[in-house]
Short mmCIF file of C-alpha atoms in Angstrom, two decimals:
data_model
loop_
_atom_site.label_atom_id
_atom_site.label_comp_id
_atom_site.label_asym_id
_atom_site.label_seq_id
_atom_site.Cartn_x
_atom_site.Cartn_y
_atom_site.Cartn_z
CA MET A 18 91.60 -1.82 67.24
CA ALA A 19 93.14 1.56 65.92
CA GLU A 20 95.41 0.97 62.96
CA ARG A 21 98.91 2.55 63.35
CA THR A 22 100.30 4.44 60.55
CA LEU A 23 103.68 6.65 59.91
CA ILE A 24 101.85 9.73 60.98
CA SER A 25 98.94 10.02 63.92
CA PRO A 26 95.76 11.73 62.88
CA ALA A 27 96.20 14.22 65.55
CA GLN A 28 99.70 15.24 63.73
CA LEU A 29 98.05 14.99 60.25
CA GLY A 30 95.24 17.60 61.64
CA ARG A 31 97.89 20.15 62.72
CA PRO A 32 98.92 22.53 59.99
CA ARG A 33 102.49 21.93 60.07
CA GLY A 34 101.44 18.17 59.89
CA LYS A 35 99.68 18.42 57.14
CA ALA A 36 102.13 20.68 55.00
CA VAL A 37 104.75 17.96 55.88
CA TYR A 38 102.91 15.27 54.60
CA TRP A 39 101.78 16.78 51.56
CA GLY A 40 105.33 18.15 50.80
CA VAL A 41 107.09 14.64 51.16
CA LEU A 42 103.91 13.12 49.09
CA THR A 43 104.50 15.80 46.25
CA LEU A 44 108.38 15.12 46.58
CA VAL A 45 108.11 11.35 46.11
CA VAL A 46 105.48 11.37 43.46
CA LEU A 47 107.58 13.77 41.22
CA LEU A 48 110.60 11.79 41.80
CA PHE A 49 108.95 8.30 40.47
CA THR A 50 107.53 9.95 37.77
CA LEU A 51 110.82 11.80 36.71
CA VAL A 52 112.38 7.81 37.12
CA PHE A 53 109.75 6.37 34.86
CA LEU A 54 108.94 9.16 32.40
CA GLY A 55 112.10 10.45 31.97
CA PRO A 56 113.83 7.84 29.77
CA LEU A 57 110.58 7.92 27.73
CA TYR A 58 110.78 11.59 27.09
CA TRP A 59 114.50 11.51 26.48
CA MET A 60 113.47 8.80 23.81
CA VAL A 61 110.76 10.68 22.13
CA THR A 62 112.86 14.02 22.19
CA GLY A 63 115.59 12.38 20.81
CA GLY A 64 114.09 11.47 17.94
CA LEU A 65 113.42 15.03 17.02
CA LYS A 66 116.70 16.18 17.06
CA THR A 67 119.63 16.19 14.74
CA ALA A 68 122.42 13.55 14.50
CA GLN A 69 124.74 16.14 15.58
CA GLU A 70 122.71 17.39 18.47
CA ILE A 71 122.36 13.69 19.83
CA ALA A 72 126.11 13.48 19.85
CA GLN A 73 126.89 16.82 21.62
CA SER A 74 127.99 16.90 25.17
CA PRO A 75 126.52 18.32 27.45
CA PRO A 76 123.09 16.81 25.89
CA THR A 77 119.92 19.33 25.54
CA ALA A 78 116.85 18.68 27.59
CA PHE A 79 114.81 20.08 24.63
CA PRO A 80 115.60 19.80 20.73
CA LYS A 81 117.02 23.24 19.71
CA SER A 82 114.81 22.44 16.37
CA LEU A 83 112.22 20.20 15.88
CA HIS A 84 112.80 17.38 12.92
CA PRO A 85 109.41 15.38 12.82
CA ASP A 86 110.69 13.68 9.49
CA ASN A 87 113.38 11.67 11.51
CA TYR A 88 110.26 9.09 12.39
CA SER A 89 109.31 8.89 8.79
CA LYS A 90 112.54 8.49 7.51
CA ALA A 91 113.20 5.55 10.16
CA TRP A 92 109.77 3.94 9.44
CA ASN A 93 110.72 3.85 5.95
CA VAL A 94 114.42 2.90 5.91
CA MET A 95 114.35 0.44 8.74
CA GLN A 96 111.25 -1.35 7.15
CA LEU A 97 109.18 -0.93 10.25
CA SER A 98 105.93 -1.58 8.90
CA LYS A 99 107.30 -5.26 7.98
CA LEU A 100 108.90 -5.87 11.40
CA LEU A 101 105.78 -4.56 13.33
CA LEU A 102 103.35 -7.21 10.98
CA ASN A 103 105.76 -9.62 12.03
CA THR A 104 105.64 -8.94 15.83
CA LEU A 105 102.03 -9.08 15.58
CA TYR A 106 101.62 -12.10 14.13
CA TYR A 107 103.87 -13.78 16.54
CA ALA A 108 102.30 -12.18 19.54
CA PHE A 109 98.96 -12.87 19.03
CA GLY A 110 99.41 -16.58 17.79
CA ALA A 111 101.25 -16.88 21.35
CA LEU A 112 98.41 -15.32 22.67
CA ALA A 113 96.09 -17.95 20.81
CA PHE A 114 98.00 -21.00 22.10
CA GLN A 115 98.08 -19.48 25.77
CA LEU A 116 94.57 -19.11 25.83
CA VAL A 117 93.66 -22.43 24.68
CA LEU A 118 96.43 -24.43 26.51
CA ASP A 119 96.89 -22.58 29.88
CA VAL A 120 93.38 -22.23 30.43
CA ALA A 121 92.84 -25.76 29.82
CA ALA A 122 95.59 -26.70 32.36
CA ALA A 123 94.70 -24.22 35.10
CA TYR A 124 91.15 -25.55 34.88
CA SER A 125 92.01 -28.96 35.14
CA LEU A 126 94.15 -28.27 37.92
CA SER A 127 91.86 -26.03 39.78
CA LYS A 128 88.39 -27.90 38.93
CA LEU A 129 88.84 -31.04 37.91
CA ARG A 130 91.69 -32.03 40.38
CA PRO A 131 93.54 -34.94 38.67
CA VAL A 132 95.79 -37.50 40.20
CA PHE A 133 99.04 -35.63 41.23
CA GLY A 134 97.64 -32.30 40.51
CA LYS A 135 99.29 -30.52 43.42
CA ALA A 136 102.82 -31.94 42.59
CA ILE A 137 102.35 -30.94 38.76
CA LEU A 138 101.50 -27.55 39.97
CA GLY A 139 104.51 -27.61 42.34
CA MET A 140 106.75 -28.65 39.63
CA MET A 141 105.33 -25.68 37.27
CA LEU A 142 105.76 -23.28 39.74
CA ALA A 143 109.48 -24.67 40.57
CA THR A 144 110.27 -23.54 36.81
CA LEU A 145 109.66 -19.82 37.66
CA MET A 146 113.07 -20.35 39.92
CA ILE A 147 115.17 -21.16 36.78
CA PRO A 148 116.59 -18.04 35.32
CA ALA A 149 115.42 -17.58 31.60
CA THR A 150 118.98 -17.49 30.43
CA VAL A 151 119.75 -21.18 31.48
CA LEU A 152 116.95 -22.48 29.62
CA VAL A 153 118.16 -20.80 26.19
CA VAL A 154 120.55 -23.58 25.35
CA PRO A 155 118.07 -26.83 25.95
CA GLN A 156 115.18 -24.87 24.21
CA TYR A 157 117.69 -23.97 21.25
CA LEU A 158 118.76 -27.58 20.76
CA THR A 159 114.99 -28.79 21.29
CA VAL A 160 113.84 -26.51 18.59
CA LEU A 161 116.72 -27.30 16.47
CA ASP A 162 115.94 -30.99 16.00
CA VAL A 163 112.37 -31.27 17.65
CA PRO A 164 112.51 -35.28 19.33
CA ILE A 165 109.92 -37.46 17.57
CA PHE A 166 109.30 -35.12 14.74
CA GLN A 167 112.83 -34.39 13.52
CA ARG A 168 111.66 -31.25 12.68
CA ASN A 169 113.87 -27.80 12.32
CA LEU A 170 111.82 -24.94 13.72
CA LEU A 171 114.42 -22.13 13.06
CA ASN A 172 112.55 -19.26 11.00
CA SER A 173 109.32 -20.60 11.52
CA PRO A 174 106.64 -19.04 14.09
CA TRP A 175 106.39 -22.13 15.83
CA VAL A 176 109.90 -21.38 17.23
CA ILE A 177 108.05 -18.51 19.34
CA TRP A 178 104.56 -19.95 19.79
CA LEU A 179 105.60 -23.28 21.18
CA PRO A 180 108.25 -21.93 23.97
CA SER A 181 105.59 -19.38 24.83
CA VAL A 182 102.78 -21.93 25.97
CA THR A 183 104.91 -23.25 28.80
CA ASN A 184 103.96 -20.03 30.91
CA ALA A 185 103.70 -21.34 34.91
CA PHE A 186 102.95 -17.86 35.79
CA ASN A 187 99.98 -17.36 33.70
CA ILE A 188 98.74 -20.84 34.51
CA PHE A 189 99.18 -19.97 38.15
CA LEU A 190 97.36 -16.66 37.76
CA LEU A 191 94.27 -18.50 35.67
CA LYS A 192 94.16 -21.42 38.63
CA ARG A 193 93.95 -18.74 41.61
CA PHE A 194 91.12 -16.90 39.53
CA PHE A 195 89.25 -20.18 38.77
CA ASP A 196 89.83 -21.50 42.65
CA SER A 197 87.56 -18.39 43.55
CA ILE A 198 84.75 -19.47 41.46
CA PRO A 199 82.10 -21.20 43.74
CA ARG A 200 81.97 -24.54 43.50
CA GLU A 201 77.93 -24.62 43.55
CA LEU A 202 78.05 -22.70 40.36
CA LEU A 203 79.69 -25.61 38.45
CA ASP A 204 77.51 -27.99 40.30
CA ALA A 205 74.39 -26.43 39.24
CA ALA A 206 75.73 -26.37 35.54
CA SER A 207 76.58 -29.92 35.83
CA ILE A 208 73.17 -30.91 36.99
CA ASP A 209 71.69 -29.23 33.98
CA GLY A 210 73.73 -31.87 31.85
CA ALA A 211 76.72 -29.50 30.89
CA SER A 212 79.73 -31.60 30.65
CA PRO A 213 83.08 -30.06 32.10
CA LEU A 214 84.13 -28.61 28.76
CA ARG A 215 80.61 -27.10 28.04
CA THR A 216 80.89 -25.85 31.76
CA LEU A 217 84.36 -24.31 30.89
CA ARG A 218 82.90 -22.51 27.76
CA SER A 219 79.79 -21.24 28.90
CA VAL A 220 80.11 -20.57 32.48
CA VAL A 221 83.77 -20.07 33.40
CA LEU A 222 85.25 -18.38 30.76
CA PRO A 223 82.54 -15.53 30.59
CA ILE A 224 83.12 -14.54 34.40
CA SER A 225 86.66 -14.93 33.91
CA ARG A 226 87.34 -11.93 31.56
CA PRO A 227 89.27 -9.71 33.87
CA ILE A 228 92.11 -12.29 34.18
CA LEU A 229 92.02 -13.60 30.70
CA GLY A 230 92.59 -10.04 29.82
CA VAL A 231 95.72 -10.22 32.03
CA VAL A 232 97.13 -12.99 30.61
CA SER A 233 96.45 -11.51 27.09
CA ILE A 234 98.40 -8.62 27.91
CA PHE A 235 101.43 -10.35 29.50
CA ALA A 236 101.14 -12.97 26.26
CA ILE A 237 101.28 -9.90 23.97
CA VAL A 238 104.12 -8.00 25.90
CA GLY A 239 106.15 -11.09 26.62
CA VAL A 240 106.67 -11.69 22.85
CA TRP A 241 107.06 -7.77 22.07
CA LYS A 242 109.88 -7.27 24.37
CA ASP A 243 111.83 -10.45 24.13
CA PHE A 244 115.35 -10.26 22.28
CA LEU A 245 117.40 -12.91 22.90
CA TRP A 246 115.24 -15.66 21.75
CA PRO A 247 114.17 -14.47 18.32
CA MET A 248 117.53 -13.14 17.74
CA LEU A 249 118.85 -16.58 17.75
CA THR A 250 115.85 -18.74 16.29
CA LEU A 251 114.95 -16.07 13.57
CA PRO A 252 117.98 -15.36 11.60
CA ASP A 253 116.04 -14.37 8.29
CA PRO A 254 115.68 -10.84 8.08
CA ASN A 255 112.23 -11.08 6.29
CA LYS A 256 110.71 -13.04 9.65
CA GLN A 257 112.56 -10.94 12.39
CA THR A 258 110.57 -9.22 15.19
CA LEU A 259 111.07 -5.59 15.85
CA ASN A 260 113.45 -5.45 18.57
CA VAL A 261 115.91 -8.05 16.44
CA GLY A 262 115.01 -6.12 13.34
CA ILE A 263 116.10 -2.94 14.75
CA TYR A 264 119.14 -4.18 16.14
CA SER A 265 120.33 -5.66 12.97
CA LEU A 266 120.04 -2.53 10.96
CA ALA A 267 121.39 0.01 14.12
CA GLN A 268 124.81 0.07 12.38
CA GLY A 269 123.38 1.61 9.07
CA VAL A 270 121.12 4.60 10.17
CA PRO A 271 121.77 7.66 12.05
CA GLU A 272 121.51 7.65 15.80
CA ASN A 273 118.43 10.06 15.59
CA TRP A 274 116.69 7.81 13.42
CA LEU A 275 117.70 4.84 15.50
CA ILE A 276 115.85 6.41 18.70
CA ALA A 277 112.99 7.45 16.56
CA ALA A 278 112.54 3.90 15.59
CA LEU A 279 112.88 2.83 19.25
CA ALA A 280 110.40 5.23 20.43
CA MET A 281 107.78 3.73 17.71
CA ALA A 282 108.50 0.41 18.64
CA SER A 283 107.84 1.16 22.18
CA ALA A 284 104.54 3.05 21.54
CA PRO A 285 102.14 0.10 20.88
CA THR A 286 102.90 -1.50 24.40
CA LEU A 287 102.54 1.76 26.48
CA ILE A 288 99.64 2.57 24.69
CA ILE A 289 98.18 -0.89 25.61
CA PHE A 290 98.93 -0.33 29.20
CA LEU A 291 97.38 3.28 29.44
CA ILE A 292 94.05 1.80 27.95
CA PHE A 293 93.85 -1.32 29.93
CA GLN A 294 95.69 -0.58 33.18
CA ARG A 295 92.39 -0.68 35.14
CA ASN A 296 91.66 -4.17 33.80
CA ILE A 297 95.09 -5.24 34.65
CA MET A 298 94.77 -4.27 38.37
CA SER A 299 91.22 -5.69 38.63
CA GLY A 300 92.28 -9.19 36.80
CA LEU A 301 95.46 -9.21 39.17
CA THR A 302 93.46 -8.70 42.26
CA ALA A 303 90.18 -10.70 41.42
CA GLY A 304 91.43 -14.35 42.31
CA SER A 305 93.02 -13.06 45.69
CA LEU A 306 89.86 -13.42 47.85
CA LYS A 307 87.26 -16.14 47.43
CA GLY A 308 83.78 -15.13 47.53
#
């Protein structure tokens, strides 16, 4: 049966229909490009303006004179190097914990099939329906005095790492990918004498690189963009993340320096996305169909 489209092939073959089609497509692409890239352009160029030009109304679309030294001043005055290292430390620590524990949980639910596995997965997915802000108070009280261990985790990296492990979305993504791996492949490894852990390490993980890349990016970006939780749990200025540190110092620097700092803080995640965008899309769709 032929597929029905908004514009029929006959209309698209006519000169007028083709002109309307490409005109609408170009307009939509330009509109979405403006919506998504406009704020980035405004932020980057805002860091090149003077404080007076930032405050003037109406604003200028392009700086009257370029001041790239705003970026170096913001980097030094706001101590962005220290904040950047702190954020990288928290992000890659959270990534390590998620790769170990979330992969183990997803593999168990997908291939080992424990008792009440479906119920456990259902309860995990149910947590996605709870707004993150609702969980802030119970999580804060938990890290303030961890049950059994009686430890205060404030101002320690554990306060960022441990809550990040409980990521039901990443576990679901990993499980969907593991479900698509043929059972015969695991049975062959078992016949050769491989234990479930050896099968995971030598068979499953090497073919799971696309989805592991997606989970890695989500883990890093999740820590990078978080603001409320680090602000509550990392009050020590020497241990704060980029977002919290910039916010804490925002009142004492000119606005153009602040915008330059925000531009530099946004750059790493944008670069990661531009480099790995194909891996992200392939990883998200890898487990959609069973081979």
